[in-house]
Amino acid sequence: MQESFIERQIREAMESGAFDDLPGAGKPIEDLDRPYDPDWWARKWAQREGLKEKGLALALRIERRLPRILAGRDEAEVALALQALNDEIATVNAELDPADRLEPLDVDRMLAARRNRRG
């Protein structure tokens, strides 16, 4: 049986030691016994970057809520909802180190972009 291109690449990498000493080699897969978390990658990224859990949790809430808020019919209600998110950001930022703080939303820019999309 002839070796495929991919198989040859893998074999050559193994022979050259490219897979030696990979992080986690010989260890169980981390968090394998935990329930599935769709935001696992963001949490791992935040841990690697040293971000605080509160800031990450708020960023994820904003990411989920923002499309629904911007889809609202009444611009005044949308503006109030965006300002409420900014209030949440300010509250959480007060507890975080300056390097971990979230940027507030630019309400005026977001409303202008929303108007442009709606025509």
mmCIF file of N, CA and C in Angstrom:
data_model
loop_
_atom_site.group_PDB
_atom_site.id
_atom_site.type_symbol
_atom_site.label_atom_id
_atom_site.label_comp_id
_atom_site.label_asym_id
_atom_site.label_seq_id
_atom_site.Cartn_x
_atom_site.Cartn_y
_atom_site.Cartn_z
ATOM 1 N N MET A 1 0.837 -1.186 0.000
ATOM 2 C CA MET A 1 0.000 0.000 0.000
ATOM 3 C C MET A 1 0.877 1.242 0.000
ATOM 4 N N GLN A 2 0.533 2.186 -0.847
ATOM 5 C CA GLN A 2 1.351 3.382 -0.996
ATOM 6 C C GLN A 2 0.984 4.414 0.071
ATOM 7 N N GLU A 3 1.996 5.056 0.610
ATOM 8 C CA GLU A 3 1.824 6.078 1.634
ATOM 9 C C GLU A 3 1.300 7.363 0.994
ATOM 10 N N SER A 4 0.250 7.959 1.591
ATOM 11 C CA SER A 4 -0.301 9.203 1.047
ATOM 12 C C SER A 4 0.609 10.383 1.415
ATOM 13 N N PHE A 5 0.372 11.486 0.777
ATOM 14 C CA PHE A 5 1.146 12.696 1.047
ATOM 15 C C PHE A 5 1.044 13.088 2.521
ATOM 16 N N ILE A 6 -0.171 13.064 3.059
ATOM 17 C CA ILE A 6 -0.388 13.442 4.459
ATOM 18 C C ILE A 6 0.315 12.461 5.395
ATOM 19 N N GLU A 7 0.167 11.180 5.125
ATOM 20 C CA GLU A 7 0.821 10.171 5.954
ATOM 21 C C GLU A 7 2.338 10.362 5.950
ATOM 22 N N ARG A 8 2.884 10.696 4.775
ATOM 23 C CA ARG A 8 4.330 10.920 4.671
ATOM 24 C C ARG A 8 4.735 12.147 5.500
ATOM 25 N N GLN A 9 3.937 13.209 5.429
ATOM 26 C CA GLN A 9 4.231 14.426 6.199
ATOM 27 C C GLN A 9 4.242 14.113 7.698
ATOM 28 N N ILE A 10 3.254 13.340 8.149
ATOM 29 C CA ILE A 10 3.176 12.981 9.567
ATOM 30 C C ILE A 10 4.367 12.109 9.958
ATOM 31 N N ARG A 11 4.678 11.110 9.141
ATOM 32 C CA ARG A 11 5.809 10.217 9.443
ATOM 33 C C ARG A 11 7.104 11.007 9.533
ATOM 34 N N GLU A 12 7.336 11.895 8.565
ATOM 35 C CA GLU A 12 8.575 12.681 8.566
ATOM 36 C C GLU A 12 8.638 13.614 9.772
ATOM 37 N N ALA A 13 7.502 14.180 10.150
ATOM 38 C CA ALA A 13 7.485 15.048 11.329
ATOM 39 C C ALA A 13 7.783 14.257 12.592
ATOM 40 N N MET A 14 7.223 13.055 12.684
ATOM 41 C CA MET A 14 7.487 12.204 13.843
ATOM 42 C C MET A 14 8.957 11.820 13.895
ATOM 43 N N GLU A 15 9.521 11.470 12.753
ATOM 44 C CA GLU A 15 10.929 11.079 12.702
ATOM 45 C C GLU A 15 11.859 12.235 13.063
ATOM 46 N N SER A 16 11.461 13.444 12.725
ATOM 47 C CA SER A 16 12.315 14.594 13.026
ATOM 48 C C SER A 16 12.107 15.126 14.446
ATOM 49 N N GLY A 17 11.120 14.535 15.164
ATOM 50 C CA GLY A 17 10.901 14.941 16.552
ATOM 51 C C GLY A 17 9.952 16.119 16.716
ATOM 52 N N ALA A 18 9.226 16.468 15.676
ATOM 53 C CA ALA A 18 8.326 17.626 15.747
ATOM 54 C C ALA A 18 7.219 17.450 16.781
ATOM 55 N N PHE A 19 6.884 16.216 17.121
ATOM 56 C CA PHE A 19 5.812 15.969 18.088
ATOM 57 C C PHE A 19 6.331 15.667 19.486
ATOM 58 N N ASP A 20 7.641 15.680 19.642
ATOM 59 C CA ASP A 20 8.230 15.411 20.954
ATOM 60 C C ASP A 20 8.005 16.617 21.867
ATOM 61 N N ASP A 21 7.775 16.366 23.130
ATOM 62 C CA ASP A 21 7.654 17.410 24.160
ATOM 63 C C ASP A 21 6.534 18.411 23.884
ATOM 64 N N LEU A 22 5.418 17.951 23.343
ATOM 65 C CA LEU A 22 4.268 18.837 23.179
ATOM 66 C C LEU A 22 3.651 19.118 24.542
ATOM 67 N N PRO A 23 3.071 20.314 24.744
ATOM 68 C CA PRO A 23 2.432 20.603 26.029
ATOM 69 C C PRO A 23 1.331 19.587 26.308
ATOM 70 N N GLY A 24 1.294 19.072 27.506
ATOM 71 C CA GLY A 24 0.265 18.120 27.892
ATOM 72 C C GLY A 24 0.547 16.684 27.493
ATOM 73 N N ALA A 25 1.662 16.429 26.863
ATOM 74 C CA ALA A 25 1.980 15.064 26.429
ATOM 75 C C ALA A 25 2.036 14.131 27.632
ATOM 76 N N GLY A 26 1.353 13.002 27.525
ATOM 77 C CA GLY A 26 1.351 12.008 28.584
ATOM 78 C C GLY A 26 0.433 12.335 29.742
ATOM 79 N N LYS A 27 -0.334 13.421 29.633
ATOM 80 C CA LYS A 27 -1.254 13.816 30.705
ATOM 81 C C LYS A 27 -2.691 13.627 30.216
ATOM 82 N N PRO A 28 -3.629 13.432 31.171
ATOM 83 C CA PRO A 28 -5.026 13.326 30.760
ATOM 84 C C PRO A 28 -5.507 14.642 30.140
ATOM 85 N N ILE A 29 -6.508 14.541 29.292
ATOM 86 C CA ILE A 29 -7.073 15.744 28.673
ATOM 87 C C ILE A 29 -7.740 16.570 29.762
ATOM 88 N N GLU A 30 -7.350 17.822 29.847
ATOM 89 C CA GLU A 30 -7.853 18.721 30.870
ATOM 90 C C GLU A 30 -9.350 18.968 30.702
ATOM 91 N N ASP A 31 -10.081 19.001 31.812
ATOM 92 C CA ASP A 31 -11.515 19.319 31.852
ATOM 93 C C ASP A 31 -12.391 18.322 31.108
ATOM 94 N N LEU A 32 -11.885 17.155 30.799
ATOM 95 C CA LEU A 32 -12.655 16.170 30.050
ATOM 96 C C LEU A 32 -13.893 15.710 30.815
ATOM 97 N N ASP A 33 -13.814 15.729 32.152
ATOM 98 C CA ASP A 33 -14.937 15.260 32.961
ATOM 99 C C ASP A 33 -15.965 16.353 33.259
ATOM 100 N N ARG A 34 -15.732 17.573 32.813
ATOM 101 C CA ARG A 34 -16.669 18.673 33.060
ATOM 102 C C ARG A 34 -17.764 18.701 32.000
ATOM 103 N N PRO A 35 -18.948 19.245 32.365
ATOM 104 C CA PRO A 35 -20.010 19.387 31.362
ATOM 105 C C PRO A 35 -19.564 20.343 30.254
ATOM 106 N N TYR A 36 -20.164 20.184 29.085
ATOM 107 C CA TYR A 36 -19.782 21.014 27.948
ATOM 108 C C TYR A 36 -20.084 22.481 28.227
ATOM 109 N N ASP A 37 -19.147 23.331 27.924
ATOM 110 C CA ASP A 37 -19.301 24.775 28.073
ATOM 111 C C ASP A 37 -19.013 25.394 26.713
ATOM 112 N N PRO A 38 -20.019 26.016 26.061
ATOM 113 C CA PRO A 38 -19.778 26.570 24.733
ATOM 114 C C PRO A 38 -18.752 27.707 24.723
ATOM 115 N N ASP A 39 -18.485 28.275 25.878
ATOM 116 C CA ASP A 39 -17.521 29.374 25.964
ATOM 117 C C ASP A 39 -16.173 28.913 26.508
ATOM 118 N N TRP A 40 -15.902 27.605 26.400
ATOM 119 C CA TRP A 40 -14.671 27.069 26.964
ATOM 120 C C TRP A 40 -13.439 27.756 26.407
ATOM 121 N N TRP A 41 -13.451 28.048 25.112
ATOM 122 C CA TRP A 41 -12.275 28.643 24.475
ATOM 123 C C TRP A 41 -12.020 30.044 25.022
ATOM 124 N N ALA A 42 -13.101 30.795 25.263
ATOM 125 C CA ALA A 42 -12.946 32.154 25.785
ATOM 126 C C ALA A 42 -12.418 32.121 27.216
ATOM 127 N N ARG A 43 -12.909 31.183 28.001
ATOM 128 C CA ARG A 43 -12.429 31.063 29.372
ATOM 129 C C ARG A 43 -10.942 30.672 29.401
ATOM 130 N N LYS A 44 -10.545 29.744 28.548
ATOM 131 C CA LYS A 44 -9.134 29.345 28.484
ATOM 132 C C LYS A 44 -8.263 30.514 28.023
ATOM 133 N N TRP A 45 -8.754 31.241 27.037
ATOM 134 C CA TRP A 45 -8.015 32.404 26.549
ATOM 135 C C TRP A 45 -7.849 33.420 27.668
ATOM 136 N N ALA A 46 -8.920 33.683 28.404
ATOM 137 C CA ALA A 46 -8.858 34.650 29.497
ATOM 138 C C ALA A 46 -7.875 34.204 30.568
ATOM 139 N N GLN A 47 -7.868 32.906 30.863
ATOM 140 C CA GLN A 47 -6.911 32.394 31.845
ATOM 141 C C GLN A 47 -5.484 32.597 31.358
ATOM 142 N N ARG A 48 -5.231 32.269 30.089
ATOM 143 C CA ARG A 48 -3.877 32.433 29.547
ATOM 144 C C ARG A 48 -3.458 33.899 29.556
ATOM 145 N N GLU A 49 -4.413 34.788 29.263
ATOM 146 C CA GLU A 49 -4.100 36.208 29.187
ATOM 147 C C GLU A 49 -4.159 36.891 30.549
ATOM 148 N N GLY A 50 -4.634 36.161 31.562
ATOM 149 C CA GLY A 50 -4.696 36.723 32.900
ATOM 150 C C GLY A 50 -5.881 37.643 33.123
ATOM 151 N N LEU A 51 -6.924 37.518 32.332
ATOM 152 C CA LEU A 51 -8.100 38.362 32.512
ATOM 153 C C LEU A 51 -8.934 37.861 33.676
ATOM 154 N N LYS A 52 -9.644 38.759 34.293
ATOM 155 C CA LYS A 52 -10.497 38.399 35.421
ATOM 156 C C LYS A 52 -11.798 37.788 34.917
ATOM 157 N N GLU A 53 -12.321 36.836 35.681
ATOM 158 C CA GLU A 53 -13.550 36.124 35.319
ATOM 159 C C GLU A 53 -14.740 37.083 35.181
ATOM 160 N N LYS A 54 -14.838 38.084 36.041
ATOM 161 C CA LYS A 54 -15.972 39.015 35.962
ATOM 162 C C LYS A 54 -15.975 39.770 34.634
ATOM 163 N N GLY A 55 -14.810 40.218 34.214
ATOM 164 C CA GLY A 55 -14.722 40.942 32.946
ATOM 165 C C GLY A 55 -15.082 40.052 31.777
ATOM 166 N N LEU A 56 -14.626 38.821 31.815
ATOM 167 C CA LEU A 56 -14.937 37.877 30.745
ATOM 168 C C LEU A 56 -16.429 37.565 30.719
ATOM 169 N N ALA A 57 -17.005 37.320 31.881
ATOM 170 C CA ALA A 57 -18.436 37.010 31.944
ATOM 171 C C ALA A 57 -19.258 38.162 31.386
ATOM 172 N N LEU A 58 -18.884 39.381 31.718
ATOM 173 C CA LEU A 58 -19.617 40.540 31.200
ATOM 174 C C LEU A 58 -19.441 40.653 29.691
ATOM 175 N N ALA A 59 -18.228 40.451 29.203
ATOM 176 C CA ALA A 59 -17.990 40.532 27.758
ATOM 177 C C ALA A 59 -18.849 39.506 27.014
ATOM 178 N N LEU A 60 -18.976 38.308 27.564
ATOM 179 C CA LEU A 60 -19.803 37.283 26.928
ATOM 180 C C LEU A 60 -21.285 37.655 26.970
ATOM 181 N N ARG A 61 -21.745 38.213 28.092
ATOM 182 C CA ARG A 61 -23.151 38.659 28.176
ATOM 183 C C ARG A 61 -23.431 39.746 27.150
ATOM 184 N N ILE A 62 -22.510 40.686 27.025
ATOM 185 C CA ILE A 62 -22.692 41.769 26.062
ATOM 186 C C ILE A 62 -22.733 41.211 24.649
ATOM 187 N N GLU A 63 -21.813 40.296 24.346
ATOM 188 C CA GLU A 63 -21.773 39.704 23.008
ATOM 189 C C GLU A 63 -23.090 39.016 22.661
ATOM 190 N N ARG A 64 -23.702 38.389 23.640
ATOM 191 C CA ARG A 64 -24.974 37.696 23.398
ATOM 192 C C ARG A 64 -26.151 38.664 23.303
ATOM 193 N N ARG A 65 -26.137 39.711 24.122
ATOM 194 C CA ARG A 65 -27.285 40.615 24.186
ATOM 195 C C ARG A 65 -27.275 41.691 23.106
ATOM 196 N N LEU A 66 -26.107 42.070 22.658
ATOM 197 C CA LEU A 66 -25.989 43.196 21.734
ATOM 198 C C LEU A 66 -26.804 43.034 20.447
ATOM 199 N N PRO A 67 -26.764 41.892 19.773
ATOM 200 C CA PRO A 67 -27.564 41.772 18.550
ATOM 201 C C PRO A 67 -29.062 41.978 18.790
ATOM 202 N N ARG A 68 -29.576 41.448 19.907
ATOM 203 C CA ARG A 68 -31.004 41.626 20.215
ATOM 204 C C ARG A 68 -31.324 43.083 20.515
ATOM 205 N N ILE A 69 -30.428 43.733 21.237
ATOM 206 C CA ILE A 69 -30.652 45.141 21.566
ATOM 207 C C ILE A 69 -30.677 45.975 20.298
ATOM 208 N N LEU A 70 -29.681 45.779 19.441
ATOM 209 C CA LEU A 70 -29.586 46.583 18.215
ATOM 210 C C LEU A 70 -30.727 46.305 17.243
ATOM 211 N N ALA A 71 -31.374 45.168 17.378
ATOM 212 C CA ALA A 71 -32.500 44.832 16.507
ATOM 213 C C ALA A 71 -33.800 45.462 16.987
ATOM 214 N N GLY A 72 -33.786 46.134 18.119
ATOM 215 C CA GLY A 72 -35.000 46.752 18.658
ATOM 216 C C GLY A 72 -35.591 47.765 17.690
ATOM 217 N N ARG A 73 -36.885 47.988 17.841
ATOM 218 C CA ARG A 73 -37.601 48.892 16.931
ATOM 219 C C ARG A 73 -37.385 50.361 17.275
ATOM 220 N N ASP A 74 -37.468 50.683 18.547
ATOM 221 C CA ASP A 74 -37.436 52.079 18.987
ATOM 222 C C ASP A 74 -36.006 52.500 19.329
ATOM 223 N N GLU A 75 -35.522 53.539 18.655
ATOM 224 C CA GLU A 75 -34.135 53.971 18.867
ATOM 225 C C GLU A 75 -33.893 54.442 20.293
ATOM 226 N N ALA A 76 -34.872 55.078 20.898
ATOM 227 C CA ALA A 76 -34.699 55.548 22.276
ATOM 228 C C ALA A 76 -34.526 54.365 23.228
ATOM 229 N N GLU A 77 -35.283 53.283 23.009
ATOM 230 C CA GLU A 77 -35.136 52.090 23.842
ATOM 231 C C GLU A 77 -33.782 51.428 23.614
ATOM 232 N N VAL A 78 -33.340 51.414 22.369
ATOM 233 C CA VAL A 78 -32.026 50.852 22.045
ATOM 234 C C VAL A 78 -30.938 51.652 22.757
ATOM 235 N N ALA A 79 -31.048 52.984 22.707
ATOM 236 C CA ALA A 79 -30.063 53.845 23.364
ATOM 237 C C ALA A 79 -30.044 53.596 24.876
ATOM 238 N N LEU A 80 -31.221 53.447 25.478
ATOM 239 C CA LEU A 80 -31.288 53.167 26.916
ATOM 240 C C LEU A 80 -30.656 51.816 27.253
ATOM 241 N N ALA A 81 -30.915 50.818 26.425
ATOM 242 C CA ALA A 81 -30.341 49.492 26.659
ATOM 243 C C ALA A 81 -28.820 49.523 26.512
ATOM 244 N N LEU A 82 -28.315 50.254 25.524
ATOM 245 C CA LEU A 82 -26.862 50.375 25.349
ATOM 246 C C LEU A 82 -26.236 51.095 26.542
ATOM 247 N N GLN A 83 -26.925 52.130 27.025
ATOM 248 C CA GLN A 83 -26.411 52.850 28.189
ATOM 249 C C GLN A 83 -26.423 51.954 29.424
ATOM 250 N N ALA A 84 -27.444 51.081 29.533
ATOM 251 C CA ALA A 84 -27.484 50.133 30.651
ATOM 252 C C ALA A 84 -26.283 49.185 30.595
ATOM 253 N N LEU A 85 -25.915 48.756 29.380
ATOM 254 C CA LEU A 85 -24.715 47.925 29.240
ATOM 255 C C LEU A 85 -23.480 48.705 29.677
ATOM 256 N N ASN A 86 -23.411 49.981 29.312
ATOM 257 C CA ASN A 86 -22.270 50.805 29.734
ATOM 258 C C ASN A 86 -22.231 50.941 31.257
ATOM 259 N N ASP A 87 -23.413 51.023 31.888
ATOM 260 C CA ASP A 87 -23.451 51.077 33.349
ATOM 261 C C ASP A 87 -22.909 49.786 33.958
ATOM 262 N N GLU A 88 -23.267 48.646 33.364
ATOM 263 C CA GLU A 88 -22.727 47.360 33.826
ATOM 264 C C GLU A 88 -21.208 47.321 33.653
ATOM 265 N N ILE A 89 -20.743 47.819 32.512
ATOM 266 C CA ILE A 89 -19.297 47.851 32.252
ATOM 267 C C ILE A 89 -18.601 48.696 33.314
ATOM 268 N N ALA A 90 -19.168 49.856 33.631
ATOM 269 C CA ALA A 90 -18.553 50.736 34.633
ATOM 270 C C ALA A 90 -18.509 50.069 36.008
ATOM 271 N N THR A 91 -19.572 49.352 36.350
ATOM 272 C CA THR A 91 -19.623 48.676 37.647
ATOM 273 C C THR A 91 -18.554 47.591 37.746
ATOM 274 N N VAL A 92 -18.446 46.778 36.704
ATOM 275 C CA VAL A 92 -17.442 45.711 36.713
ATOM 276 C C VAL A 92 -16.038 46.296 36.626
ATOM 277 N N ASN A 93 -15.845 47.315 35.796
ATOM 278 C CA ASN A 93 -14.525 47.927 35.652
ATOM 279 C C ASN A 93 -14.001 48.481 36.969
ATOM 280 N N ALA A 94 -14.908 48.939 37.831
ATOM 281 C CA ALA A 94 -14.488 49.488 39.118
ATOM 282 C C ALA A 94 -13.799 48.435 39.976
ATOM 283 N N GLU A 95 -14.070 47.156 39.709
ATOM 284 C CA GLU A 95 -13.488 46.060 40.488
ATOM 285 C C GLU A 95 -12.253 45.453 39.821
ATOM 286 N N LEU A 96 -11.941 45.863 38.606
ATOM 287 C CA LEU A 96 -10.851 45.241 37.854
ATOM 288 C C LEU A 96 -9.609 46.128 37.829
ATOM 289 N N ASP A 97 -8.485 45.477 37.588
ATOM 290 C CA ASP A 97 -7.250 46.221 37.358
ATOM 291 C C ASP A 97 -7.391 46.975 36.037
ATOM 292 N N PRO A 98 -6.718 48.113 35.893
ATOM 293 C CA PRO A 98 -6.848 48.892 34.648
ATOM 294 C C PRO A 98 -6.582 48.072 33.381
ATOM 295 N N ALA A 99 -5.648 47.152 33.421
ATOM 296 C CA ALA A 99 -5.330 46.364 32.223
ATOM 297 C C ALA A 99 -6.450 45.402 31.845
ATOM 298 N N ASP A 100 -7.322 45.071 32.790
ATOM 299 C CA ASP A 100 -8.381 44.098 32.542
ATOM 300 C C ASP A 100 -9.727 44.752 32.219
ATOM 301 N N ARG A 101 -9.799 46.055 32.263
ATOM 302 C CA ARG A 101 -11.079 46.752 32.093
ATOM 303 C C ARG A 101 -11.578 46.680 30.652
ATOM 304 N N LEU A 102 -12.897 46.643 30.539
ATOM 305 C CA LEU A 102 -13.548 46.634 29.231
ATOM 306 C C LEU A 102 -13.785 48.062 28.761
ATOM 307 N N GLU A 103 -13.706 48.250 27.467
ATOM 308 C CA GLU A 103 -14.012 49.559 26.895
ATOM 309 C C GLU A 103 -15.515 49.768 26.902
ATOM 310 N N PRO A 104 -15.981 50.962 27.285
ATOM 311 C CA PRO A 104 -17.425 51.215 27.192
ATOM 312 C C PRO A 104 -17.864 51.242 25.730
ATOM 313 N N LEU A 105 -19.133 50.975 25.519
ATOM 314 C CA LEU A 105 -19.692 51.008 24.167
ATOM 315 C C LEU A 105 -19.819 52.450 23.709
ATOM 316 N N ASP A 106 -19.550 52.708 22.442
ATOM 317 C CA ASP A 106 -19.746 54.035 21.863
ATOM 318 C C ASP A 106 -21.192 54.084 21.365
ATOM 319 N N VAL A 107 -22.090 54.546 22.237
ATOM 320 C CA VAL A 107 -23.522 54.514 21.961
ATOM 321 C C VAL A 107 -23.856 55.304 20.700
ATOM 322 N N ASP A 108 -23.307 56.499 20.574
ATOM 323 C CA ASP A 108 -23.617 57.333 19.395
ATOM 324 C C ASP A 108 -23.183 56.659 18.100
ATOM 325 N N ARG A 109 -21.984 56.083 18.099
ATOM 326 C CA ARG A 109 -21.491 55.393 16.897
ATOM 327 C C ARG A 109 -22.350 54.178 16.569
ATOM 328 N N MET A 110 -22.747 53.446 17.595
ATOM 329 C CA MET A 110 -23.556 52.248 17.375
ATOM 330 C C MET A 110 -24.953 52.614 16.845
ATOM 331 N N LEU A 111 -25.519 53.701 17.376
ATOM 332 C CA LEU A 111 -26.829 54.136 16.887
ATOM 333 C C LEU A 111 -26.731 54.624 15.442
ATOM 334 N N ALA A 112 -25.656 55.331 15.121
ATOM 335 C CA ALA A 112 -25.476 55.812 13.741
ATOM 336 C C ALA A 112 -25.312 54.630 12.782
ATOM 337 N N ALA A 113 -24.532 53.640 13.168
ATOM 338 C CA ALA A 113 -24.352 52.459 12.322
ATOM 339 C C ALA A 113 -25.689 51.715 12.164
ATOM 340 N N ARG A 114 -26.466 51.666 13.224
ATOM 341 C CA ARG A 114 -27.770 51.015 13.171
ATOM 342 C C ARG A 114 -28.685 51.752 12.187
ATOM 343 N N ARG A 115 -28.686 53.087 12.250
ATOM 344 C CA ARG A 115 -29.505 53.877 11.321
ATOM 345 C C ARG A 115 -29.082 53.629 9.882
ATOM 346 N N ASN A 116 -27.776 53.571 9.642
ATOM 347 C CA ASN A 116 -27.269 53.347 8.280
ATOM 348 C C ASN A 116 -27.671 51.985 7.749
ATOM 349 N N ARG A 117 -27.672 50.972 8.593
ATOM 350 C CA ARG A 117 -28.071 49.626 8.159
ATOM 351 C C ARG A 117 -29.549 49.555 7.850
ATOM 352 N N ARG A 118 -30.336 50.301 8.593
ATOM 353 C CA ARG A 118 -31.794 50.259 8.403
ATOM 354 C C ARG A 118 -32.236 51.099 7.224
ATOM 355 N N GLY A 119 -31.355 51.932 6.717
ATOM 356 C CA GLY A 119 -31.646 52.693 5.519
ATOM 357 C C GLY A 119 -32.205 54.004 5.814
#
